[in-house]
PDB file of C-alpha atoms in Angstrom:
ATOM      1  CA  LEU A 972       9.762 -17.467  12.302  1.00  0.00           C
ATOM      2  CA  PHE A 973       8.093 -20.515  13.742  1.00  0.00           C
ATOM      3  CA  THR A 974       6.633 -23.026  11.024  1.00  0.00           C
ATOM      4  CA  GLY A 975       5.930 -26.559  10.851  1.00  0.00           C
ATOM      5  CA  LYS A 976       7.903 -26.814   7.575  1.00  0.00           C
ATOM      6  CA  PRO A 977      11.586 -25.778   8.392  1.00  0.00           C
ATOM      7  CA  ARG A 978      13.559 -24.424   5.315  1.00  0.00           C
ATOM      8  CA  GLU A 979      17.122 -25.508   4.708  1.00  0.00           C
ATOM      9  CA  GLY A 980      19.537 -22.533   4.950  1.00  0.00           C
ATOM     10  CA  PHE A 981      16.805 -20.220   6.815  1.00  0.00           C
ATOM     11  CA  THR A 982      18.021 -19.917  10.006  1.00  0.00           C
ATOM     12  CA  ASN A 983      17.820 -16.397  11.082  1.00  0.00           C
ATOM     13  CA  MET A 984      17.531 -12.810  10.082  1.00  0.00           C
ATOM     14  CA  LEU A 985      19.152  -9.984  11.832  1.00  0.00           C
ATOM     15  CA  TYR A 986      17.493  -6.421  11.920  1.00  0.00           C
ATOM     16  CA  ASN A 987      17.517  -3.175  13.634  1.00  0.00           C
ATOM     17  CA  MET A 988      14.514  -1.300  13.953  1.00  0.00           C
ATOM     18  CA  ILE A 989      14.021   2.306  15.319  1.00  0.00           C
ATOM     19  CA  LYS A 990      11.152   2.199  17.899  1.00  0.00           C
ATOM     20  CA  GLU A 991       8.161   3.840  16.354  1.00  0.00           C
ATOM     21  CA  ASP A 992       5.221   5.090  18.639  1.00  0.00           C
ATOM     22  CA  SER A 993       2.843   5.552  15.571  1.00  0.00           C
ATOM     23  CA  TYR A 994      -0.376   3.820  14.013  1.00  0.00           C
ATOM     24  CA  VAL A 995       1.604   3.795  10.773  1.00  0.00           C
ATOM     25  CA  SER A 996       4.857   1.897  11.567  1.00  0.00           C
ATOM     26  CA  VAL A 997       6.717   1.409   8.320  1.00  0.00           C
ATOM     27  CA  SER A 998       9.478  -0.620   9.980  1.00  0.00           C
ATOM     28  CA  ALA A 999       7.098  -2.875  11.874  1.00  0.00           C
ATOM     29  CA  THR A1000       5.204  -3.622   8.753  1.00  0.00           C
ATOM     30  CA  LEU A1001       8.143  -4.285   6.418  1.00  0.00           C
ATOM     31  CA  VAL A1002      10.182  -6.205   8.614  1.00  0.00           C
ATOM     32  CA  PRO A1003       7.866  -9.271   9.192  1.00  0.00           C
ATOM     33  CA  LEU A1004       6.914  -9.151   5.464  1.00  0.00           C
ATOM     34  CA  SER A1005      10.625  -9.483   4.691  1.00  0.00           C
ATOM     35  CA  ILE A1006      10.873 -12.166   6.945  1.00  0.00           C
ATOM     36  CA  LEU A1007       8.144 -13.981   5.150  1.00  0.00           C
ATOM     37  CA  LEU A1008       9.482 -13.225   1.751  1.00  0.00           C
ATOM     38  CA  MET A1009      13.007 -14.569   2.668  1.00  0.00           C
ATOM     39  CA  TYR A1010      11.284 -17.609   3.832  1.00  0.00           C
ATOM     40  CA  TYR A1011       9.436 -18.196   0.673  1.00  0.00           C
ATOM     41  CA  GLN A1012      12.348 -16.999  -1.492  1.00  0.00           C
ATOM     42  CA  ASN A1013      15.690 -17.271   0.225  1.00  0.00           C
ATOM     43  CA  ASP A1014      17.295 -14.786  -1.806  1.00  0.00           C
ATOM     44  CA  ARG A1015      18.749 -11.805  -0.061  1.00  0.00           C
ATOM     45  CA  GLN A1016      19.556 -10.096  -3.439  1.00  0.00           C
ATOM     46  CA  LEU A1017      15.924 -10.211  -4.622  1.00  0.00           C
ATOM     47  CA  LEU A1018      14.960  -8.600  -1.197  1.00  0.00           C
ATOM     48  CA  ASP A1019      17.575  -5.890  -1.505  1.00  0.00           C
ATOM     49  CA  GLU A1020      16.351  -5.334  -5.192  1.00  0.00           C
ATOM     50  CA  ILE A1021      12.803  -4.721  -4.117  1.00  0.00           C
ATOM     51  CA  LEU A1022      13.600  -2.640  -1.069  1.00  0.00           C
ATOM     52  CA  ASP A1023      15.782  -0.366  -3.225  1.00  0.00           C
ATOM     53  CA  THR A1024      12.749   0.445  -5.603  1.00  0.00           C
ATOM     54  CA  ASP A1025      11.251   3.623  -5.078  1.00  0.00           C
ATOM     55  CA  ILE A1026       8.240   5.679  -6.131  1.00  0.00           C
ATOM     56  CA  ARG A1027       7.978   9.495  -6.698  1.00  0.00           C
ATOM     57  CA  THR A1028       5.018  11.899  -6.557  1.00  0.00           C
ATOM     58  CA  THR A1029       4.098  15.443  -6.113  1.00  0.00           C
ATOM     59  CA  SER A1030       0.736  14.589  -5.277  1.00  0.00           C
ATOM     60  CA  ASN A1031      -0.974  16.419  -2.312  1.00  0.00           C
ATOM     61  CA  ALA A1032      -4.692  15.519  -2.640  1.00  0.00           C
ATOM     62  CA  GLN A1033      -7.494  15.398  -0.087  1.00  0.00           C
ATOM     63  CA  LEU A1034      -8.917  12.584  -1.919  1.00  0.00           C
ATOM     64  CA  TYR A1035      -7.430   9.471  -3.466  1.00  0.00           C
ATOM     65  CA  GLU A1036      -9.188   6.963  -5.395  1.00  0.00           C
ATOM     66  CA  VAL A1037      -7.462   3.551  -5.772  1.00  0.00           C
ATOM     67  CA  MET A1038      -7.996   1.071  -8.665  1.00  0.00           C
ATOM     68  CA  THR A1039      -7.271  -2.400  -6.952  1.00  0.00           C
ATOM     69  CA  GLY A1040      -7.945  -6.095  -7.398  1.00  0.00           C
ATOM     70  CA  TYR A1041      -7.717  -9.182  -5.711  1.00  0.00           C
ATOM     71  CA  GLU A1042      -4.103  -9.387  -6.564  1.00  0.00           C
ATOM     72  CA  THR A1043      -3.248  -6.011  -5.053  1.00  0.00           C
ATOM     73  CA  SER A1044      -5.658  -6.292  -2.011  1.00  0.00           C
ATOM     74  CA  THR A1045      -2.652  -6.409   0.456  1.00  0.00           C
ATOM     75  CA  ALA A1046      -0.887  -3.284  -0.931  1.00  0.00           C
ATOM     76  CA  SER A1047      -4.172  -1.391  -1.435  1.00  0.00           C
ATOM     77  CA  MET A1048      -5.406  -2.162   2.328  1.00  0.00           C
ATOM     78  CA  MET A1049      -1.946  -1.080   3.517  1.00  0.00           C
ATOM     79  CA  LEU A1050      -2.195   2.041   1.579  1.00  0.00           C
ATOM     80  CA  GLU A1051      -5.793   2.705   2.697  1.00  0.00           C
ATOM     81  CA  SER A1052      -4.917   2.042   6.352  1.00  0.00           C
ATOM     82  CA  GLY A1053      -1.868   4.154   6.386  1.00  0.00           C
ATOM     83  CA  MET A1054      -3.578   7.183   4.430  1.00  0.00           C
ATOM     84  CA  ILE A1055      -6.443   7.244   7.100  1.00  0.00           C
ATOM     85  CA  GLU A1056      -4.270   6.460  10.155  1.00  0.00           C
ATOM     86  CA  GLY A1057      -1.735   8.971   9.089  1.00  0.00           C
ATOM     87  CA  GLY A1058      -4.490  11.731   8.760  1.00  0.00           C
ATOM     88  CA  LEU A1059      -3.260  12.389   5.096  1.00  0.00           C
ATOM     89  CA  ALA A1060      -6.497  12.265   2.987  1.00  0.00           C
ATOM     90  CA  ALA A1061      -9.852  10.459   2.392  1.00  0.00           C
ATOM     91  CA  ILE A1062      -9.269   7.295   0.279  1.00  0.00           C
ATOM     92  CA  VAL A1063     -11.763   5.177  -1.693  1.00  0.00           C
ATOM     93  CA  LEU A1064     -10.794   1.653  -3.075  1.00  0.00           C
ATOM     94  CA  HIS A1065     -12.518   0.757  -6.252  1.00  0.00           C
ATOM     95  CA  ASP A1066     -12.100  -3.059  -7.374  1.00  0.00           C
ATOM     96  CA  LYS A1067     -11.102  -2.417 -11.015  1.00  0.00           C
ATOM     97  CA  TYR A1068     -13.160  -5.326 -12.016  1.00  0.00           C
ATOM     98  CA  ASN A1069     -16.220  -3.722 -10.746  1.00  0.00           C
ATOM     99  CA  PHE A1070     -15.794  -0.182 -11.814  1.00  0.00           C
ATOM    100  CA  CYS A1071     -18.409  -0.281 -14.405  1.00  0.00           C
ATOM    101  CA  HIS A1072     -21.252   0.274 -11.891  1.00  0.00           C
ATOM    102  CA  GLY A1073     -21.167   4.073 -11.815  1.00  0.00           C
ATOM    103  CA  ARG A1074     -18.127   4.647  -9.641  1.00  0.00           C
ATOM    104  CA  ILE A1075     -16.719   7.183 -12.040  1.00  0.00           C
ATOM    105  CA  ASN A1076     -19.445   9.634 -10.884  1.00  0.00           C
ATOM    106  CA  LEU A1077     -17.099  10.246  -7.666  1.00  0.00           C
ATOM    107  CA  SER A1078     -14.269  11.892  -9.763  1.00  0.00           C
ATOM    108  CA  LYS A1079     -16.807  14.142 -11.455  1.00  0.00           C
ATOM    109  CA  LEU A1080     -18.165  15.405  -8.205  1.00  0.00           C
ATOM    110  CA  GLN A1081     -15.111  15.538  -6.122  1.00  0.00           C
ATOM    111  CA  ALA A1082     -11.550  16.416  -7.363  1.00  0.00           C
ATOM    112  CA  SER A1083      -9.024  13.571  -6.485  1.00  0.00           C
ATOM    113  CA  ASP A1084      -5.943  11.781  -7.534  1.00  0.00           C
ATOM    114  CA  LEU A1085      -5.999   8.267  -8.710  1.00  0.00           C
ATOM    115  CA  ILE A1086      -3.769   5.639  -7.808  1.00  0.00           C
ATOM    116  CA  VAL A1087      -3.584   2.565 -10.084  1.00  0.00           C
ATOM    117  CA  PHE A1088      -1.990  -0.928  -9.427  1.00  0.00           C
ATOM    118  CA  LYS A1089      -1.257  -1.669 -13.081  1.00  0.00           C
ATOM    119  CA  ALA A1090      -1.121  -5.379 -14.135  1.00  0.00           C
ATOM    120  CA  ASN A1091      -1.550  -4.390 -17.788  1.00  0.00           C
ATOM    121  CA  THR A1092      -4.833  -6.153 -18.195  1.00  0.00           C
ATOM    122  CA  GLU A1093      -7.139  -5.445 -20.859  1.00  0.00           C
ATOM    123  CA  ILE A1094      -9.401  -2.885 -18.853  1.00  0.00           C
ATOM    124  CA  GLU A1095      -6.273  -1.169 -17.812  1.00  0.00           C
ATOM    125  CA  THR A1096      -5.263  -0.569 -21.358  1.00  0.00           C
ATOM    126  CA  LEU A1097      -8.358   1.608 -21.504  1.00  0.00           C
ATOM    127  CA  TYR A1098      -7.731   3.862 -18.483  1.00  0.00           C
ATOM    128  CA  PRO A1099      -5.234   6.346 -20.003  1.00  0.00           C
ATOM    129  CA  LYS A1100      -8.224   7.590 -22.495  1.00  0.00           C
ATOM    130  CA  HIS A1101     -11.270   6.976 -20.805  1.00  0.00           C
ATOM    131  CA  LEU A1102     -10.581   7.290 -17.082  1.00  0.00           C
ATOM    132  CA  TYR A1103      -7.233   9.424 -16.412  1.00  0.00           C
ATOM    133  CA  PRO A1104      -8.759  12.705 -17.879  1.00  0.00           C
ATOM    134  CA  TYR A1105     -11.375  12.791 -14.694  1.00  0.00           C
ATOM    135  CA  TYR A1106      -8.459  13.087 -12.111  1.00  0.00           C
ATOM    136  CA  ASN A1107      -5.984  15.757 -11.256  1.00  0.00           C
ATOM    137  CA  ASN A1108      -3.099  13.512 -10.978  1.00  0.00           C
ATOM    138  CA  VAL A1109      -2.629   9.837 -11.665  1.00  0.00           C
ATOM    139  CA  ILE A1110      -0.024   7.641  -9.859  1.00  0.00           C
ATOM    140  CA  GLU A1111       0.714   4.248 -11.508  1.00  0.00           C
ATOM    141  CA  ILE A1112       2.258   1.387  -9.557  1.00  0.00           C
ATOM    142  CA  PRO A1113       3.124  -1.180 -11.987  1.00  0.00           C
ATOM    143  CA  PHE A1114       3.641  -4.817 -11.090  1.00  0.00           C
ATOM    144  CA  GLY A1115       7.330  -5.681 -10.929  1.00  0.00           C
ATOM    145  CA  TYR A1116       7.383  -9.525 -10.810  1.00  0.00           C
ATOM    146  CA  GLU A1117       5.457 -12.675 -12.262  1.00  0.00           C
ATOM    147  CA  ASP A1118       5.351 -14.399  -9.083  1.00  0.00           C
ATOM    148  CA  HIS A1119       2.261 -13.356  -7.096  1.00  0.00           C
ATOM    149  CA  ILE A1120       3.786 -13.575  -3.706  1.00  0.00           C
ATOM    150  CA  ILE A1121       6.954 -11.691  -4.558  1.00  0.00           C
ATOM    151  CA  ASN A1122       4.761  -9.171  -6.431  1.00  0.00           C
ATOM    152  CA  ASP A1123       2.590  -8.732  -3.242  1.00  0.00           C
ATOM    153  CA  PHE A1124       5.436  -8.050  -1.184  1.00  0.00           C
ATOM    154  CA  TYR A1125       7.064  -5.559  -3.986  1.00  0.00           C
ATOM    155  CA  LEU A1126       3.662  -3.569  -4.385  1.00  0.00           C
ATOM    156  CA  SER A1127       3.121  -3.468  -0.488  1.00  0.00           C
ATOM    157  CA  GLN A1128       6.603  -1.969   0.098  1.00  0.00           C
ATOM    158  CA  LEU A1129       5.897   0.526  -2.778  1.00  0.00           C
ATOM    159  CA  SER A1130       2.616   1.699  -1.174  1.00  0.00           C
ATOM    160  CA  LEU A1131       4.481   2.170   2.258  1.00  0.00           C
ATOM    161  CA  LYS A1132       7.003   4.410   0.216  1.00  0.00           C
ATOM    162  CA  LEU A1133       4.044   6.146  -1.570  1.00  0.00           C
ATOM    163  CA  LEU A1134       2.650   6.978   1.865  1.00  0.00           C
ATOM    164  CA  ARG A1135       5.891   8.525   2.911  1.00  0.00           C
ATOM    165  CA  ARG A1136       6.122  10.679  -0.288  1.00  0.00           C
ATOM    166  CA  ILE A1137       2.578  11.834   0.098  1.00  0.00           C
ATOM    167  CA  ALA A1138       3.179  12.709   3.755  1.00  0.00           C
ATOM    168  CA  ASP A1139       6.377  14.547   2.858  1.00  0.00           C
ATOM    169  CA  ASN A1140       4.412  16.344   0.082  1.00  0.00           C
ATOM    170  CA  LYS A1141       1.979  17.593   2.992  1.00  0.00           C
ATOM    171  CA  HIS A1142       4.621  18.139   5.314  1.00  0.00           C
ATOM    172  CA  VAL A1143       3.027  15.464   7.726  1.00  0.00           C
ATOM    173  CA  ASP A1144       4.956  13.205  10.207  1.00  0.00           C
ATOM    174  CA  ILE A1145       3.005   9.898   9.651  1.00  0.00           C
ATOM    175  CA  SER A1146       4.928   8.298  12.790  1.00  0.00           C
ATOM    176  CA  ASP A1147       3.425  10.984  14.791  1.00  0.00           C
ATOM    177  CA  MET A1148       0.268   9.645  16.946  1.00  0.00           C
ATOM    178  CA  LYS A1149      -2.181  12.366  16.409  1.00  0.00           C
ATOM    179  CA  GLU A1150      -4.278  12.585  19.628  1.00  0.00           C
ATOM    180  CA  LEU A1151      -7.868  13.433  19.313  1.00  0.00           C
ATOM    181  CA  PRO A1152      -9.833  13.504  22.730  1.00  0.00           C
ATOM    182  CA  ASP A1153     -11.772  10.015  22.113  1.00  0.00           C
ATOM    183  CA  ASN A1154      -8.648   8.543  20.377  1.00  0.00           C
ATOM    184  CA  ASP A1155      -7.401   6.493  23.403  1.00  0.00           C
ATOM    185  CA  PHE A1156     -11.052   5.477  24.068  1.00  0.00           C
ATOM    186  CA  PHE A1157     -11.339   3.538  20.669  1.00  0.00           C
ATOM    187  CA  TYR A1158      -7.627   2.523  20.670  1.00  0.00           C
ATOM    188  CA  LEU A1159      -8.027   0.809  24.159  1.00  0.00           C
ATOM    189  CA  PHE A1160     -11.717  -0.370  23.770  1.00  0.00           C
ATOM    190  CA  LYS A1161     -11.839  -3.979  25.240  1.00  0.00           C
ATOM    191  CA  GLY A1162     -15.623  -4.247  25.295  1.00  0.00           C
ATOM    192  CA  GLY A1163     -17.534  -6.797  23.166  1.00  0.00           C
ATOM    193  CA  LEU A1164     -19.053  -6.452  19.802  1.00  0.00           C
ATOM    194  CA  LYS A1165     -22.262  -8.082  18.473  1.00  0.00           C
TER     195      LYS A1165
END
């Protein structure tokens, strides 16, 4: 980690990562995030505590709707990216603070599961009664820490674990690079964009 502000006691971090040829590389995502967390809060016990946290689900939907907000944008974007790149399901991100503009109509038209990053805000206390009945399955990912940076890491690693659980339920290997005929064209595109 190169930084203009060295941190006392933070010299190096050793890790062993299995090579993954994949669009969804859990190791290549968690290791850099872990290094940044260790730089921010040099506490190995905290890192181990967060990494030991797990999430379970039996969900196997074709469409997921995610209630997210500015404080969960990293975790929700990782979830969205992994879900699409792993070929698991379609996913729609809803800003929970902007949900009132008719977005509930999607759940009435299309069967889906709901993923909620739960910060226990006032709007979220209304979800179980007024929102959850519209979904087949609801997965709550509660905040774990008051510190926003630590919580961002916590929610991000839970998103990756949720991806793995959903993939297991669907019997899909998210490390497998699914090759469609034009996949390489887009992956290797070096042209300009306007």
